[in-house]
PDB file of C-alpha atoms in Angstrom:
ATOM      1  CA  UNK X 956      21.919 -34.043  -3.738  1.00 52.00           C
ATOM      2  CA  UNK X 957      23.624 -33.350  -0.388  1.00 53.00           C
ATOM      3  CA  UNK X 958      22.833 -29.649  -0.718  1.00 52.00           C
ATOM      4  CA  UNK X 959      19.155 -30.395  -1.354  1.00 50.00           C
ATOM      5  CA  UNK X 960      19.043 -32.791   1.614  1.00 52.00           C
ATOM      6  CA  UNK X 961      20.457 -30.098   3.892  1.00 49.00           C
ATOM      7  CA  UNK X 962      17.824 -27.613   2.666  1.00 51.00           C
ATOM      8  CA  UNK X 963      15.061 -30.060   3.602  1.00 52.00           C
ATOM      9  CA  UNK X 964      16.353 -30.148   7.181  1.00 53.00           C
ATOM     10  CA  UNK X 965      16.218 -26.378   7.694  1.00 55.00           C
ATOM     11  CA  UNK X 966      13.116 -25.424   9.744  1.00 59.00           C
ATOM     12  CA  UNK X 967      10.481 -23.420   7.879  1.00 55.00           C
ATOM     13  CA  UNK X 968      10.488 -20.707  10.547  1.00 59.00           C
ATOM     14  CA  UNK X 969      14.236 -20.213  10.162  1.00 59.00           C
ATOM     15  CA  UNK X 970      13.949 -19.960   6.370  1.00 52.00           C
ATOM     16  CA  UNK X 971      11.236 -17.304   6.643  1.00 55.00           C
ATOM     17  CA  UNK X 972      13.203 -15.396   9.285  1.00 55.00           C
ATOM     18  CA  UNK X 973      16.287 -15.382   7.074  1.00 57.00           C
ATOM     19  CA  UNK X 974      14.228 -14.075   4.152  1.00 57.00           C
ATOM     20  CA  UNK X 975      12.988 -11.192   6.283  1.00 59.00           C
ATOM     21  CA  UNK X 976      16.545 -10.180   7.188  1.00 62.00           C
ATOM     22  CA  UNK X 977      18.052 -10.285   3.696  1.00 64.00           C
ATOM     23  CA  UNK X 978      17.149  -6.700   2.598  1.00 65.00           C
ATOM     24  CA  UNK X 979      18.541  -5.173   5.793  1.00 63.00           C
ATOM     25  CA  UNK X 980      21.699  -7.291   5.635  1.00 66.00           C
ATOM     26  CA  UNK X 981      22.217  -6.272   2.033  1.00 69.00           C
ATOM     27  CA  UNK X 982      21.917  -2.616   2.973  1.00 70.00           C
ATOM     28  CA  UNK X 983      24.315  -2.918   5.915  1.00 74.00           C
ATOM     29  CA  UNK X 984      26.900  -4.818   3.879  1.00 76.00           C
ATOM     30  CA  UNK X 985      26.477  -2.512   0.862  1.00 85.00           C
ATOM     31  CA  UNK X 986      26.772  -5.710  -1.177  1.00 86.00           C
ATOM     32  CA  UNK X 987      24.914  -4.353  -4.193  1.00 91.00           C
ATOM     33  CA  UNK X 988      27.420  -1.527  -4.608  1.00 93.00           C
ATOM     34  CA  UNK X 989      30.360  -3.907  -4.888  1.00 94.00           C
ATOM     35  CA  UNK X 990      31.567  -4.419  -8.421  1.00 95.00           C
ATOM     36  CA  UNK X 991      31.469  -8.074  -9.483  1.00 95.00           C
ATOM     37  CA  UNK X 992      34.169  -9.757 -11.522  1.00 94.00           C
ATOM     38  CA  UNK X 993      31.658 -11.825 -13.493  1.00 97.00           C
ATOM     39  CA  UNK X 994      27.985 -11.411 -14.315  1.00 98.00           C
ATOM     40  CA  UNK X 995      26.454 -13.322 -11.368  1.00 97.00           C
ATOM     41  CA  UNK X 996      23.238 -14.689 -12.908  1.00 98.00           C
ATOM     42  CA  UNK X 997      22.221 -13.825 -16.461  1.00 98.00           C
ATOM     43  CA  UNK X 998      18.461 -14.097 -17.028  1.00 98.00           C
ATOM     44  CA  UNK X 999      17.218 -14.859 -20.536  1.00 98.00           C
ATOM     45  CA  UNK X1000      13.440 -14.955 -21.015  1.00 98.00           C
ATOM     46  CA  UNK X1001      12.133 -17.567 -23.444  1.00 98.00           C
ATOM     47  CA  UNK X1002       8.561 -16.373 -22.888  1.00 98.00           C
ATOM     48  CA  UNK X1003       7.190 -13.395 -20.981  1.00 98.00           C
ATOM     49  CA  UNK X1004       3.785 -14.969 -20.320  1.00 98.00           C
ATOM     50  CA  UNK X1005       3.082 -17.978 -18.121  1.00 98.00           C
ATOM     51  CA  UNK X1006       0.730 -20.932 -17.651  1.00 97.00           C
ATOM     52  CA  UNK X1007       0.326 -19.968 -14.005  1.00 95.00           C
ATOM     53  CA  UNK X1008      -1.341 -16.754 -12.928  1.00 93.00           C
ATOM     54  CA  UNK X1009       0.454 -15.872  -9.701  1.00 94.00           C
ATOM     55  CA  UNK X1010      -0.628 -12.730  -7.922  1.00 92.00           C
ATOM     56  CA  UNK X1011       2.015 -10.040  -7.655  1.00 92.00           C
ATOM     57  CA  UNK X1012       4.462 -11.804 -10.014  1.00 94.00           C
ATOM     58  CA  UNK X1013       7.596  -9.655 -10.166  1.00 92.00           C
ATOM     59  CA  UNK X1014       8.001 -10.421 -13.869  1.00 95.00           C
ATOM     60  CA  UNK X1015       4.434  -9.155 -14.484  1.00 97.00           C
ATOM     61  CA  UNK X1016       3.662 -12.415 -16.309  1.00 97.00           C
ATOM     62  CA  UNK X1017      -0.097 -12.398 -15.521  1.00 97.00           C
ATOM     63  CA  UNK X1018      -0.278  -9.065 -17.342  1.00 98.00           C
ATOM     64  CA  UNK X1019       1.785 -10.101 -20.356  1.00 98.00           C
ATOM     65  CA  UNK X1020       0.298 -11.035 -23.713  1.00 98.00           C
ATOM     66  CA  UNK X1021       1.717 -14.099 -25.449  1.00 98.00           C
ATOM     67  CA  UNK X1022       5.335 -13.109 -26.059  1.00 98.00           C
ATOM     68  CA  UNK X1023       8.032 -15.545 -27.213  1.00 98.00           C
ATOM     69  CA  UNK X1024      11.763 -14.880 -27.511  1.00 98.00           C
ATOM     70  CA  UNK X1025      13.094 -14.715 -31.057  1.00 98.00           C
ATOM     71  CA  UNK X1026      15.925 -17.158 -31.716  1.00 98.00           C
ATOM     72  CA  UNK X1027      17.920 -14.719 -33.833  1.00 98.00           C
ATOM     73  CA  UNK X1028      17.689 -11.986 -31.187  1.00 98.00           C
ATOM     74  CA  UNK X1029      18.810 -14.247 -28.334  1.00 98.00           C
ATOM     75  CA  UNK X1030      21.647 -15.641 -30.433  1.00 98.00           C
ATOM     76  CA  UNK X1031      22.828 -12.162 -31.344  1.00 98.00           C
ATOM     77  CA  UNK X1032      22.692 -11.075 -27.700  1.00 98.00           C
ATOM     78  CA  UNK X1033      24.515 -14.181 -26.463  1.00 98.00           C
ATOM     79  CA  UNK X1034      27.193 -13.769 -29.108  1.00 98.00           C
ATOM     80  CA  UNK X1035      27.812 -10.179 -28.020  1.00 98.00           C
ATOM     81  CA  UNK X1036      27.911 -10.988 -24.301  1.00 98.00           C
ATOM     82  CA  UNK X1037      30.281 -13.871 -25.032  1.00 98.00           C
ATOM     83  CA  UNK X1038      32.495 -11.510 -27.023  1.00 98.00           C
ATOM     84  CA  UNK X1039      32.641  -9.122 -24.075  1.00 98.00           C
ATOM     85  CA  UNK X1040      33.110 -11.765 -21.360  1.00 98.00           C
ATOM     86  CA  UNK X1041      35.216 -14.335 -23.168  1.00 97.00           C
ATOM     87  CA  UNK X1042      32.245 -16.678 -22.898  1.00 97.00           C
ATOM     88  CA  UNK X1043      32.322 -16.803 -19.100  1.00 97.00           C
ATOM     89  CA  UNK X1044      29.508 -15.762 -16.765  1.00 98.00           C
ATOM     90  CA  UNK X1045      28.854 -17.161 -13.318  1.00 98.00           C
ATOM     91  CA  UNK X1046      25.481 -18.708 -14.257  1.00 98.00           C
ATOM     92  CA  UNK X1047      22.863 -18.538 -16.992  1.00 98.00           C
ATOM     93  CA  UNK X1048      19.164 -19.034 -16.303  1.00 98.00           C
ATOM     94  CA  UNK X1049      16.692 -19.677 -19.117  1.00 98.00           C
ATOM     95  CA  UNK X1050      13.337 -18.676 -17.688  1.00 98.00           C
ATOM     96  CA  UNK X1051      10.238 -16.555 -18.070  1.00 97.00           C
ATOM     97  CA  UNK X1052       7.279 -16.319 -17.649  1.00 96.00           C
ATOM     98  CA  UNK X1053       7.241 -20.023 -18.267  1.00 98.00           C
ATOM     99  CA  UNK X1054      10.111 -20.991 -20.606  1.00 98.00           C
ATOM    100  CA  UNK X1055       8.576 -24.327 -21.644  1.00 98.00           C
ATOM    101  CA  UNK X1056       5.671 -22.525 -23.296  1.00 98.00           C
ATOM    102  CA  UNK X1057       8.108 -21.731 -26.092  1.00 98.00           C
ATOM    103  CA  UNK X1058       7.537 -24.384 -28.767  1.00 97.00           C
ATOM    104  CA  UNK X1059      11.270 -24.469 -29.538  1.00 98.00           C
ATOM    105  CA  UNK X1060      12.682 -24.085 -26.038  1.00 98.00           C
ATOM    106  CA  UNK X1061      15.372 -26.675 -26.798  1.00 98.00           C
ATOM    107  CA  UNK X1062      16.928 -24.368 -29.421  1.00 98.00           C
ATOM    108  CA  UNK X1063      17.832 -21.815 -26.755  1.00 98.00           C
ATOM    109  CA  UNK X1064      19.677 -24.504 -24.813  1.00 98.00           C
ATOM    110  CA  UNK X1065      21.972 -25.044 -27.793  1.00 98.00           C
ATOM    111  CA  UNK X1066      22.381 -21.296 -28.282  1.00 98.00           C
ATOM    112  CA  UNK X1067      23.340 -20.682 -24.665  1.00 98.00           C
ATOM    113  CA  UNK X1068      25.829 -23.542 -24.560  1.00 98.00           C
ATOM    114  CA  UNK X1069      27.355 -22.535 -27.904  1.00 98.00           C
ATOM    115  CA  UNK X1070      28.429 -19.171 -26.525  1.00 98.00           C
ATOM    116  CA  UNK X1071      29.026 -20.125 -22.889  1.00 98.00           C
ATOM    117  CA  UNK X1072      30.769 -23.520 -23.069  1.00 98.00           C
ATOM    118  CA  UNK X1073      31.818 -23.733 -19.421  1.00 97.00           C
ATOM    119  CA  UNK X1074      29.183 -21.705 -17.530  1.00 98.00           C
ATOM    120  CA  UNK X1075      26.437 -23.475 -15.546  1.00 98.00           C
ATOM    121  CA  UNK X1076      23.158 -23.254 -17.462  1.00 98.00           C
ATOM    122  CA  UNK X1077      19.835 -23.795 -15.709  1.00 98.00           C
ATOM    123  CA  UNK X1078      16.326 -23.913 -17.099  1.00 98.00           C
ATOM    124  CA  UNK X1079      14.003 -22.517 -14.421  1.00 98.00           C
ATOM    125  CA  UNK X1080      10.401 -23.700 -14.716  1.00 98.00           C
ATOM    126  CA  UNK X1081       7.258 -24.341 -12.689  1.00 97.00           C
ATOM    127  CA  UNK X1082       7.517 -27.942 -13.899  1.00 97.00           C
ATOM    128  CA  UNK X1083       3.991 -28.357 -15.234  1.00 98.00           C
ATOM    129  CA  UNK X1084       5.073 -29.002 -18.824  1.00 98.00           C
ATOM    130  CA  UNK X1085       8.129 -31.160 -18.097  1.00 98.00           C
ATOM    131  CA  UNK X1086       6.294 -34.504 -18.524  1.00 97.00           C
ATOM    132  CA  UNK X1087       5.202 -33.377 -22.015  1.00 97.00           C
ATOM    133  CA  UNK X1088       8.677 -32.578 -23.333  1.00 98.00           C
ATOM    134  CA  UNK X1089       9.954 -34.468 -26.374  1.00 98.00           C
ATOM    135  CA  UNK X1090      13.099 -36.518 -26.722  1.00 98.00           C
ATOM    136  CA  UNK X1091      14.491 -33.594 -28.707  1.00 98.00           C
ATOM    137  CA  UNK X1092      14.285 -31.447 -25.587  1.00 98.00           C
ATOM    138  CA  UNK X1093      15.851 -34.087 -23.315  1.00 98.00           C
ATOM    139  CA  UNK X1094      18.663 -34.676 -25.815  1.00 98.00           C
ATOM    140  CA  UNK X1095      19.412 -30.944 -25.715  1.00 98.00           C
ATOM    141  CA  UNK X1096      19.523 -31.015 -21.907  1.00 98.00           C
ATOM    142  CA  UNK X1097      21.791 -34.070 -21.768  1.00 98.00           C
ATOM    143  CA  UNK X1098      24.167 -32.982 -24.529  1.00 98.00           C
ATOM    144  CA  UNK X1099      24.590 -29.508 -23.052  1.00 98.00           C
ATOM    145  CA  UNK X1100      24.792 -30.361 -19.343  1.00 98.00           C
ATOM    146  CA  UNK X1101      21.654 -28.442 -18.418  1.00 98.00           C
ATOM    147  CA  UNK X1102      20.153 -28.453 -14.932  1.00 98.00           C
ATOM    148  CA  UNK X1103      16.367 -28.338 -14.616  1.00 98.00           C
ATOM    149  CA  UNK X1104      15.328 -26.148 -11.681  1.00 98.00           C
ATOM    150  CA  UNK X1105      11.704 -26.320 -10.567  1.00 97.00           C
ATOM    151  CA  UNK X1106      10.076 -23.671  -8.411  1.00 94.00           C
ATOM    152  CA  UNK X1107       7.762 -25.625  -6.141  1.00 92.00           C
ATOM    153  CA  UNK X1108       4.493 -23.727  -6.191  1.00 91.00           C
ATOM    154  CA  UNK X1109       1.675 -25.014  -3.926  1.00 91.00           C
ATOM    155  CA  UNK X1110      -0.369 -26.286  -6.878  1.00 91.00           C
ATOM    156  CA  UNK X1111      -1.916 -29.689  -7.554  1.00 91.00           C
ATOM    157  CA  UNK X1112       0.906 -31.444  -9.367  1.00 93.00           C
ATOM    158  CA  UNK X1113       3.099 -34.326  -8.227  1.00 96.00           C
ATOM    159  CA  UNK X1114       6.458 -32.649  -7.721  1.00 95.00           C
ATOM    160  CA  UNK X1115       8.141 -35.872  -6.671  1.00 95.00           C
ATOM    161  CA  UNK X1116       6.983 -37.611  -9.862  1.00 97.00           C
ATOM    162  CA  UNK X1117       8.308 -34.697 -11.915  1.00 97.00           C
ATOM    163  CA  UNK X1118      11.674 -34.913 -10.175  1.00 97.00           C
ATOM    164  CA  UNK X1119      11.871 -38.647 -10.837  1.00 98.00           C
ATOM    165  CA  UNK X1120      10.927 -38.115 -14.489  1.00 98.00           C
ATOM    166  CA  UNK X1121      13.715 -35.575 -15.002  1.00 98.00           C
ATOM    167  CA  UNK X1122      16.298 -37.762 -13.253  1.00 98.00           C
ATOM    168  CA  UNK X1123      15.197 -40.750 -15.371  1.00 98.00           C
ATOM    169  CA  UNK X1124      16.092 -38.699 -18.455  1.00 98.00           C
ATOM    170  CA  UNK X1125      19.650 -38.433 -17.187  1.00 98.00           C
ATOM    171  CA  UNK X1126      19.290 -34.709 -16.495  1.00 98.00           C
ATOM    172  CA  UNK X1127      20.283 -32.851 -13.325  1.00 98.00           C
ATOM    173  CA  UNK X1128      17.399 -31.624 -11.179  1.00 97.00           C
ATOM    174  CA  UNK X1129      16.923 -29.305  -8.212  1.00 96.00           C
ATOM    175  CA  UNK X1130      14.230 -27.194  -6.615  1.00 94.00           C
ATOM    176  CA  UNK X1131      14.597 -23.426  -6.737  1.00 91.00           C
ATOM    177  CA  UNK X1132      16.009 -21.905  -3.559  1.00 82.00           C
ATOM    178  CA  UNK X1133      14.351 -23.364  -0.489  1.00 73.00           C
ATOM    179  CA  UNK X1134      11.054 -24.120  -2.214  1.00 72.00           C
ATOM    180  CA  UNK X1135      11.400 -27.848  -1.603  1.00 75.00           C
ATOM    181  CA  UNK X1136      11.258 -27.200   2.152  1.00 71.00           C
ATOM    182  CA  UNK X1137       8.969 -24.154   1.967  1.00 70.00           C
ATOM    183  CA  UNK X1138       6.747 -24.138  -1.143  1.00 69.00           C
ATOM    184  CA  UNK X1139       6.734 -20.853  -2.995  1.00 75.00           C
ATOM    185  CA  UNK X1140       4.963 -18.018  -1.232  1.00 74.00           C
ATOM    186  CA  UNK X1141       4.300 -14.643  -2.762  1.00 78.00           C
ATOM    187  CA  UNK X1142       5.615 -11.313  -1.583  1.00 81.00           C
ATOM    188  CA  UNK X1143       5.168  -7.725  -2.616  1.00 86.00           C
ATOM    189  CA  UNK X1144       7.794  -5.026  -2.897  1.00 87.00           C
ATOM    190  CA  UNK X1145       5.243  -2.223  -3.357  1.00 95.00           C
ATOM    191  CA  UNK X1146       5.609  -0.062  -6.421  1.00 98.00           C
ATOM    192  CA  UNK X1147       5.480   3.653  -5.666  1.00 98.00           C
ATOM    193  CA  UNK X1148       3.534   5.017  -8.626  1.00 98.00           C
ATOM    194  CA  UNK X1149       4.755   8.541  -7.898  1.00 98.00           C
ATOM    195  CA  UNK X1150       8.414   7.524  -7.815  1.00 98.00           C
ATOM    196  CA  UNK X1151       9.196   9.181  -4.467  1.00 98.00           C
ATOM    197  CA  UNK X1152      11.460   6.493  -3.005  1.00 97.00           C
ATOM    198  CA  UNK X1153      15.174   7.014  -2.367  1.00 97.00           C
ATOM    199  CA  UNK X1154      16.787   5.159  -5.324  1.00 97.00           C
ATOM    200  CA  UNK X1155      19.971   4.389  -3.398  1.00 96.00           C
ATOM    201  CA  UNK X1156      18.112   2.928  -0.420  1.00 94.00           C
ATOM    202  CA  UNK X1157      15.909   0.798  -2.685  1.00 95.00           C
ATOM    203  CA  UNK X1158      18.934  -0.428  -4.618  1.00 96.00           C
ATOM    204  CA  UNK X1159      20.838  -1.339  -1.461  1.00 94.00           C
ATOM    205  CA  UNK X1160      17.912  -3.383  -0.096  1.00 92.00           C
ATOM    206  CA  UNK X1161      17.078  -5.162  -3.363  1.00 92.00           C
ATOM    207  CA  UNK X1162      17.784  -8.901  -3.570  1.00 88.00           C
ATOM    208  CA  UNK X1163      17.893  -8.809  -7.381  1.00 91.00           C
ATOM    209  CA  UNK X1164      19.976  -5.708  -8.066  1.00 94.00           C
ATOM    210  CA  UNK X1165      23.505  -6.440  -9.271  1.00 95.00           C
ATOM    211  CA  UNK X1166      22.703 -10.141  -8.948  1.00 95.00           C
ATOM    212  CA  UNK X1167      19.911 -11.337 -11.264  1.00 95.00           C
ATOM    213  CA  UNK X1168      20.816  -9.527 -14.484  1.00 98.00           C
ATOM    214  CA  UNK X1169      18.203  -9.360 -17.246  1.00 98.00           C
ATOM    215  CA  UNK X1170      19.331  -9.566 -20.877  1.00 98.00           C
ATOM    216  CA  UNK X1171      16.544  -8.429 -23.183  1.00 98.00           C
ATOM    217  CA  UNK X1172      16.786  -7.346 -26.811  1.00 98.00           C
ATOM    218  CA  UNK X1173      20.324  -6.029 -26.700  1.00 98.00           C
ATOM    219  CA  UNK X1174      19.981  -4.371 -23.320  1.00 98.00           C
ATOM    220  CA  UNK X1175      21.261  -5.267 -19.866  1.00 98.00           C
ATOM    221  CA  UNK X1176      19.146  -4.410 -16.811  1.00 98.00           C
ATOM    222  CA  UNK X1177      20.083  -4.769 -13.157  1.00 95.00           C
ATOM    223  CA  UNK X1178      16.764  -6.502 -12.348  1.00 92.00           C
ATOM    224  CA  UNK X1179      13.725  -7.984 -14.116  1.00 89.00           C
ATOM    225  CA  UNK X1180      11.250  -5.325 -13.013  1.00 94.00           C
ATOM    226  CA  UNK X1181      12.619  -2.745 -15.412  1.00 97.00           C
ATOM    227  CA  UNK X1182      12.326  -4.479 -18.821  1.00 98.00           C
ATOM    228  CA  UNK X1183       8.898  -5.993 -18.082  1.00 98.00           C
ATOM    229  CA  UNK X1184       7.167  -3.118 -16.249  1.00 98.00           C
ATOM    230  CA  UNK X1185       5.794  -2.214 -19.688  1.00 98.00           C
ATOM    231  CA  UNK X1186       3.094  -4.847 -19.111  1.00 98.00           C
ATOM    232  CA  UNK X1187       2.119  -3.190 -15.827  1.00 98.00           C
ATOM    233  CA  UNK X1188       1.952   0.218 -17.492  1.00 98.00           C
ATOM    234  CA  UNK X1189      -0.134  -1.117 -20.392  1.00 98.00           C
ATOM    235  CA  UNK X1190      -2.608  -2.859 -18.078  1.00 98.00           C
ATOM    236  CA  UNK X1191      -3.150  -0.093 -15.559  1.00 98.00           C
ATOM    237  CA  UNK X1192      -2.445   3.026 -17.619  1.00 98.00           C
ATOM    238  CA  UNK X1193       0.465   4.012 -15.369  1.00 98.00           C
ATOM    239  CA  UNK X1194       3.724   5.644 -16.377  1.00 97.00           C
ATOM    240  CA  UNK X1195       6.580   4.062 -14.476  1.00 98.00           C
ATOM    241  CA  UNK X1196       9.133   5.559 -16.784  1.00 98.00           C
ATOM    242  CA  UNK X1197      12.091   3.561 -18.085  1.00 98.00           C
ATOM    243  CA  UNK X1198      14.808   5.877 -19.365  1.00 98.00           C
ATOM    244  CA  UNK X1199      18.038   5.228 -21.223  1.00 97.00           C
ATOM    245  CA  UNK X1200      19.781   5.515 -17.826  1.00 98.00           C
ATOM    246  CA  UNK X1201      18.015   2.359 -16.612  1.00 98.00           C
ATOM    247  CA  UNK X1202      19.803  -0.018 -18.959  1.00 98.00           C
ATOM    248  CA  UNK X1203      23.001  -0.340 -20.910  1.00 98.00           C
ATOM    249  CA  UNK X1204      23.176  -1.322 -24.561  1.00 98.00           C
ATOM    250  CA  UNK X1205      25.537  -4.229 -25.174  1.00 98.00           C
ATOM    251  CA  UNK X1206      26.359  -2.836 -28.603  1.00 98.00           C
ATOM    252  CA  UNK X1207      27.414   0.549 -27.250  1.00 98.00           C
ATOM    253  CA  UNK X1208      30.035  -0.614 -24.753  1.00 98.00           C
ATOM    254  CA  UNK X1209      33.693  -1.210 -25.453  1.00 97.00           C
ATOM    255  CA  UNK X1210      34.312  -3.724 -22.672  1.00 97.00           C
ATOM    256  CA  UNK X1211      32.649  -5.807 -19.979  1.00 97.00           C
ATOM    257  CA  UNK X1212      34.076  -3.356 -17.425  1.00 97.00           C
ATOM    258  CA  UNK X1213      31.526  -0.757 -18.509  1.00 98.00           C
ATOM    259  CA  UNK X1214      28.691  -3.201 -17.895  1.00 98.00           C
ATOM    260  CA  UNK X1215      29.955  -4.341 -14.502  1.00 98.00           C
ATOM    261  CA  UNK X1216      30.424  -0.759 -13.362  1.00 97.00           C
ATOM    262  CA  UNK X1217      26.925   0.131 -14.562  1.00 98.00           C
ATOM    263  CA  UNK X1218      25.343  -2.765 -12.661  1.00 97.00           C
ATOM    264  CA  UNK X1219      26.698  -1.781  -9.249  1.00 96.00           C
ATOM    265  CA  UNK X1220      24.996   1.588  -8.969  1.00 96.00           C
ATOM    266  CA  UNK X1221      21.361   2.619  -8.445  1.00 97.00           C
ATOM    267  CA  UNK X1222      19.133   3.153 -11.478  1.00 97.00           C
ATOM    268  CA  UNK X1223      16.679   6.064 -11.795  1.00 98.00           C
ATOM    269  CA  UNK X1224      13.916   3.421 -11.906  1.00 98.00           C
ATOM    270  CA  UNK X1225      14.769   2.391  -8.333  1.00 97.00           C
ATOM    271  CA  UNK X1226      12.715   5.372  -7.175  1.00 98.00           C
ATOM    272  CA  UNK X1227       9.582   3.362  -7.955  1.00 98.00           C
ATOM    273  CA  UNK X1228      10.476   0.459  -5.615  1.00 96.00           C
ATOM    274  CA  UNK X1229       9.422   0.721  -1.981  1.00 95.00           C
ATOM    275  CA  UNK X1230      11.801  -1.897  -0.612  1.00 91.00           C
ATOM    276  CA  UNK X1231      11.362  -0.625   2.938  1.00 89.00           C
ATOM    277  CA  UNK X1232       7.677  -1.506   2.680  1.00 90.00           C
ATOM    278  CA  UNK X1233       8.209  -5.098   1.561  1.00 86.00           C
ATOM    279  CA  UNK X1234       5.203  -7.311   2.358  1.00 85.00           C
ATOM    280  CA  UNK X1235       6.415 -10.876   2.887  1.00 77.00           C
ATOM    281  CA  UNK X1236       4.793 -14.277   2.705  1.00 73.00           C
ATOM    282  CA  UNK X1237       1.346 -13.120   1.670  1.00 79.00           C
ATOM    283  CA  UNK X1238       0.547 -16.663   0.617  1.00 78.00           C
ATOM    284  CA  UNK X1239       0.153 -18.098  -2.830  1.00 86.00           C
ATOM    285  CA  UNK X1240      -2.844 -16.996  -4.828  1.00 89.00           C
ATOM    286  CA  UNK X1241      -4.187 -16.479  -8.321  1.00 93.00           C
ATOM    287  CA  UNK X1242      -3.913 -12.999  -9.766  1.00 95.00           C
ATOM    288  CA  UNK X1243      -7.092 -10.961 -10.163  1.00 95.00           C
ATOM    289  CA  UNK X1244      -5.068  -8.443 -12.173  1.00 96.00           C
ATOM    290  CA  UNK X1245      -5.706  -5.899  -9.461  1.00 96.00           C
ATOM    291  CA  UNK X1246      -3.127  -3.121  -9.216  1.00 97.00           C
ATOM    292  CA  UNK X1247      -2.936  -3.611  -5.422  1.00 95.00           C
ATOM    293  CA  UNK X1248      -1.079  -6.883  -6.004  1.00 94.00           C
ATOM    294  CA  UNK X1249       1.908  -4.806  -7.049  1.00 96.00           C
ATOM    295  CA  UNK X1250       1.361  -1.633  -4.996  1.00 96.00           C
ATOM    296  CA  UNK X1251       0.492  -3.182  -1.621  1.00 89.00           C
TER     297      UNK X1251
END
């Protein structure tokens, strides 16, 4: 609560200025090249599609068909990661797309907690469907010490009422990042369709690389662009190629050390990301499914 109160006091201009500096500071510090001891944030998609249609979504959700996570696949993946890590990662985020579109979202809460008994687990949502959740869902959140994290998009819903509803269920609540103070704005890290960017430079500037780690169908990726760019390719007929050098199979490694070493180096796919040309704070808007939303 104190942390959230402090965030509300930070001036909007300062928050936006800080956001603009992050890529350069990451490059100067070479932070993304530093091997982590634990997986920082493990992303597990419960659904790839979404009930919002945000332009330029970096998970390509407006372009995704209806895709739900399979319980047996996520359980298998969690079991393997837990085997490799001793059941300890820095943080797990259940997200999407919109995770609450999954009709059995509560099951994944039990799965995650089963294999990661002491790690913080957060369900990241736009909040729209929270008032419609059943007691079964709230029981899962309470029993497994789950935090609900809402990204505050500038849409016509009562965010304060949603917060109060979650708290009344006896479940921890927070807003994602600084979105309580500065509602979510969209940005574009332009995709270079010809793949002519310097992979190392893109990797160094990226705020997701070696930080927000995607776990998808037995594979670990250093960011969410790589596993879900298939929806971009299918929509626009492009060929942003994902090779076997862009991910690591959790079944093919002998130890967590191999994964952590893999995550702290540039991927071939990084050549498609024009991080130097980042377009910030373009305002929130509904996707027209125009390729320029992702290419600038």
